[in-house]
Amino acid sequence: MKTYVSPTGRPDTETVVAVGSFDGVHLGHQALLAQLKERGRVHRVPTVVYTFDPPTRVLTQGVEFLSTLPEKLALLARYGIDETIAVPFTREFAARPKEAFLEDLRALRPRAVVVGEDFHFGRGRAGGVDDLRGVTRDVVTVPMHQLGGEDIKSTRIREYLRGGDVEGARRLLGRHYDAQGVVVPGDKLGRQLGWPTANIQVPEGKALPLGVYAVVAITERGPGNQQRHHGVANVGFRPTVNGTERRFEVHFLDFEGDLYGEEVGVKFFARLRGEQKFSGLDELKAQIGRDAQAAREALRDVE
């Protein structure tokens, strides 16, 4: 999948375009992408997703994001999109009048535009679906999708994650919630306790569920050598040792090795418990042992 930062950066050809933040690329987004691909087949032109980095509400409302830009691009490629325009979303960009955004779309020469039914754009959200019909006659609006009577939206997924409900997030995403980051040195407390952990540094603002979870971690031990490892993850502030900053640590079950500097992807499968403050390191060590056993049981049928 080709990626650009501006509509004027791509070749001057006709397209079909979907517009939105696509934070998390959840089931509702996937339904919109399916409509985009259908319009691409009808018009026989490339499919283009025009999206924003960071997602609009991260800038305007200060919310955490579900997908980093690399995660989002990987998901869009997985779902068969030909090109992505990932525009840096700044306060200056948000303040542009709706006409400027319409000019961006015209530069893509769209045979069709696909958006959510409540789509608005431009300063003060002044632009709407009717304005898009000045760019192309083929404007497809996709209604809010639901699952079991529940709206599928990024806001709801964030709520699930804040409550540690990774199963609820999984249902609306259509896949296990995941996070990618680089393994960096920590204080090696886990190693002292006999339970070494990888301290994973994710981009600031990435939504993570607090607590202890059964996870599957994915590493790339050389080109084409992807490996999956069962593990137990702790996301929190480590109250037993008076921690003050959020840490994301994973103990890999049945694994020995050095992962410093490596990129690791972590998929959240099941919540084991909330974060607790223990009376001392011996009690913490015993609980980690129970957590590891619980993770083994939760992941028993997971490859």
Short mmCIF file of N, CA, C and O in Angstrom, two decimals, residues 12-56:
data_model
loop_
_atom_site.label_atom_id
_atom_site.label_comp_id
_atom_site.label_asym_id
_atom_site.label_seq_id
_atom_site.Cartn_x
_atom_site.Cartn_y
_atom_site.Cartn_z
N ASP A 12 -1.52 11.80 -10.67
CA ASP A 12 -2.74 12.49 -11.09
C ASP A 12 -3.65 11.51 -11.83
O ASP A 12 -3.72 11.50 -13.06
N THR A 13 -4.35 10.67 -11.05
CA THR A 13 -5.27 9.68 -11.62
C THR A 13 -6.59 9.73 -10.86
O THR A 13 -6.67 10.26 -9.75
N GLU A 14 -7.62 9.16 -11.46
CA GLU A 14 -8.90 9.08 -10.78
C GLU A 14 -8.84 8.07 -9.65
O GLU A 14 -8.03 7.13 -9.67
N THR A 15 -9.72 8.26 -8.65
CA THR A 15 -9.73 7.40 -7.46
C THR A 15 -11.16 7.24 -6.96
O THR A 15 -12.08 7.87 -7.47
N VAL A 16 -11.31 6.41 -5.96
CA VAL A 16 -12.46 6.48 -5.05
C VAL A 16 -11.86 6.70 -3.66
O VAL A 16 -10.81 6.15 -3.33
N VAL A 17 -12.55 7.52 -2.84
CA VAL A 17 -11.94 8.01 -1.60
C VAL A 17 -12.87 7.78 -0.42
O VAL A 17 -14.07 8.07 -0.50
N ALA A 18 -12.31 7.29 0.70
CA ALA A 18 -13.00 7.28 1.99
C ALA A 18 -12.28 8.24 2.91
O ALA A 18 -11.04 8.32 2.89
N VAL A 19 -13.04 8.98 3.71
CA VAL A 19 -12.45 10.00 4.58
C VAL A 19 -12.83 9.71 6.02
O VAL A 19 -13.99 9.38 6.32
N GLY A 20 -11.86 9.83 6.94
CA GLY A 20 -12.14 9.66 8.35
C GLY A 20 -10.88 9.44 9.15
O GLY A 20 -9.80 9.24 8.59
N SER A 21 -11.02 9.45 10.48
CA SER A 21 -9.86 9.20 11.34
C SER A 21 -9.47 7.74 11.37
O SER A 21 -8.29 7.40 11.54
N PHE A 22 -10.44 6.84 11.26
CA PHE A 22 -10.18 5.39 11.25
C PHE A 22 -9.36 4.96 12.46
O PHE A 22 -8.48 4.10 12.34
N ASP A 23 -9.62 5.53 13.62
CA ASP A 23 -8.85 5.17 14.82
C ASP A 23 -9.29 3.80 15.31
O ASP A 23 -10.44 3.61 15.72
N GLY A 24 -8.39 2.85 15.25
CA GLY A 24 -8.69 1.48 15.64
C GLY A 24 -9.11 0.59 14.49
O GLY A 24 -9.03 -0.63 14.59
N VAL A 25 -9.56 1.18 13.38
CA VAL A 25 -10.05 0.41 12.22
C VAL A 25 -10.97 -0.70 12.72
O VAL A 25 -10.75 -1.89 12.49
N HIS A 26 -12.04 -0.31 13.44
CA HIS A 26 -12.96 -1.27 14.05
C HIS A 26 -13.97 -1.79 13.03
O HIS A 26 -13.87 -1.49 11.82
N LEU A 27 -14.94 -2.57 13.50
CA LEU A 27 -15.90 -3.20 12.59
C LEU A 27 -16.69 -2.18 11.78
O LEU A 27 -17.02 -2.42 10.61
N GLY A 28 -17.02 -1.05 12.39
CA GLY A 28 -17.71 -0.01 11.64
C GLY A 28 -16.85 0.56 10.53
O GLY A 28 -17.32 0.76 9.40
N HIS A 29 -15.57 0.80 10.82
CA HIS A 29 -14.65 1.27 9.79
C HIS A 29 -14.50 0.22 8.69
O HIS A 29 -14.44 0.56 7.50
N GLN A 30 -14.45 -1.03 9.09
CA GLN A 30 -14.29 -2.11 8.11
C GLN A 30 -15.48 -2.17 7.16
O GLN A 30 -15.33 -2.46 5.96
N ALA A 31 -16.68 -1.89 7.67
CA ALA A 31 -17.87 -1.84 6.80
C ALA A 31 -17.75 -0.70 5.80
O ALA A 31 -18.13 -0.84 4.63
N LEU A 32 -17.22 0.44 6.25
CA LEU A 32 -17.02 1.57 5.35
C LEU A 32 -15.98 1.24 4.29
O LEU A 32 -16.14 1.57 3.10
N LEU A 33 -14.91 0.55 4.70
CA LEU A 33 -13.87 0.16 3.74
C LEU A 33 -14.42 -0.82 2.70
O LEU A 33 -14.02 -0.79 1.53
N ALA A 34 -15.34 -1.69 3.13
CA ALA A 34 -15.95 -2.62 2.18
C ALA A 34 -16.74 -1.85 1.11
O ALA A 34 -16.72 -2.22 -0.07
N GLN A 35 -17.43 -0.79 1.53
CA GLN A 35 -18.15 0.05 0.57
C GLN A 35 -17.17 0.74 -0.38
O GLN A 35 -17.44 0.87 -1.59
N LEU A 36 -16.05 1.20 0.16
CA LEU A 36 -15.03 1.84 -0.67
C LEU A 36 -14.51 0.87 -1.72
O LEU A 36 -14.37 1.23 -2.91
N LYS A 37 -14.20 -0.34 -1.32
CA LYS A 37 -13.67 -1.33 -2.25
C LYS A 37 -14.70 -1.67 -3.33
O LYS A 37 -14.36 -1.88 -4.50
N GLU A 38 -15.99 -1.71 -2.94
CA GLU A 38 -17.04 -1.96 -3.92
C GLU A 38 -17.10 -0.83 -4.96
O GLU A 38 -17.22 -1.09 -6.17
N ARG A 39 -17.00 0.42 -4.50
CA ARG A 39 -17.00 1.55 -5.45
C ARG A 39 -15.75 1.49 -6.34
O ARG A 39 -15.80 1.86 -7.52
N GLY A 40 -14.64 1.04 -5.77
CA GLY A 40 -13.43 0.90 -6.57
C GLY A 40 -13.60 -0.12 -7.68
O GLY A 40 -13.11 0.07 -8.81
N ARG A 41 -14.30 -1.22 -7.38
CA ARG A 41 -14.55 -2.23 -8.41
C ARG A 41 -15.49 -1.69 -9.49
O ARG A 41 -15.30 -1.94 -10.69
N VAL A 42 -16.51 -0.93 -9.07
CA VAL A 42 -17.46 -0.38 -10.03
C VAL A 42 -16.76 0.60 -10.98
O VAL A 42 -16.95 0.55 -12.21
N HIS A 43 -15.96 1.49 -10.42
CA HIS A 43 -15.33 2.53 -11.23
C HIS A 43 -13.98 2.11 -11.81
O HIS A 43 -13.41 2.82 -12.65
N ARG A 44 -13.44 0.99 -11.30
CA ARG A 44 -12.16 0.46 -11.79
C ARG A 44 -11.03 1.46 -11.61
O ARG A 44 -10.24 1.74 -12.52
N VAL A 45 -10.95 1.99 -10.40
CA VAL A 45 -9.89 2.94 -10.05
C VAL A 45 -9.35 2.58 -8.66
O VAL A 45 -9.98 1.81 -7.92
N PRO A 46 -8.19 3.10 -8.27
CA PRO A 46 -7.62 2.76 -6.96
C PRO A 46 -8.47 3.27 -5.79
O PRO A 46 -9.13 4.31 -5.88
N THR A 47 -8.43 2.52 -4.70
CA THR A 47 -9.09 2.93 -3.46
C THR A 47 -8.10 3.73 -2.62
O THR A 47 -6.96 3.33 -2.42
N VAL A 48 -8.58 4.88 -2.11
CA VAL A 48 -7.73 5.77 -1.32
C VAL A 48 -8.44 6.10 -0.01
O VAL A 48 -9.62 6.48 -0.02
N VAL A 49 -7.73 5.97 1.10
CA VAL A 49 -8.23 6.42 2.39
C VAL A 49 -7.53 7.73 2.74
O VAL A 49 -6.30 7.79 2.79
N TYR A 50 -8.33 8.78 2.93
CA TYR A 50 -7.83 10.08 3.36
C TYR A 50 -8.05 10.13 4.87
O TYR A 50 -9.18 10.17 5.34
N THR A 51 -6.96 10.12 5.64
CA THR A 51 -7.07 10.04 7.09
C THR A 51 -6.17 11.07 7.75
O THR A 51 -5.46 11.82 7.08
N PHE A 52 -6.21 11.10 9.07
CA PHE A 52 -5.56 12.17 9.83
C PHE A 52 -4.63 11.59 10.90
O PHE A 52 -4.95 10.60 11.55
N ASP A 53 -3.50 12.24 11.08
CA ASP A 53 -2.52 11.82 12.09
C ASP A 53 -2.11 13.03 12.92
O ASP A 53 -1.46 13.94 12.40
N PRO A 54 -2.48 13.05 14.21
CA PRO A 54 -3.25 12.04 14.93
C PRO A 54 -4.73 12.10 14.58
O PRO A 54 -5.16 13.04 13.90
N PRO A 55 -5.53 11.12 15.05
CA PRO A 55 -6.98 11.21 14.86
C PRO A 55 -7.52 12.53 15.40
O PRO A 55 -6.98 13.09 16.37
N THR A 56 -8.59 13.03 14.79
CA THR A 56 -9.06 14.38 15.10
C THR A 56 -9.33 14.59 16.58
O THR A 56 -8.99 15.63 17.15
#
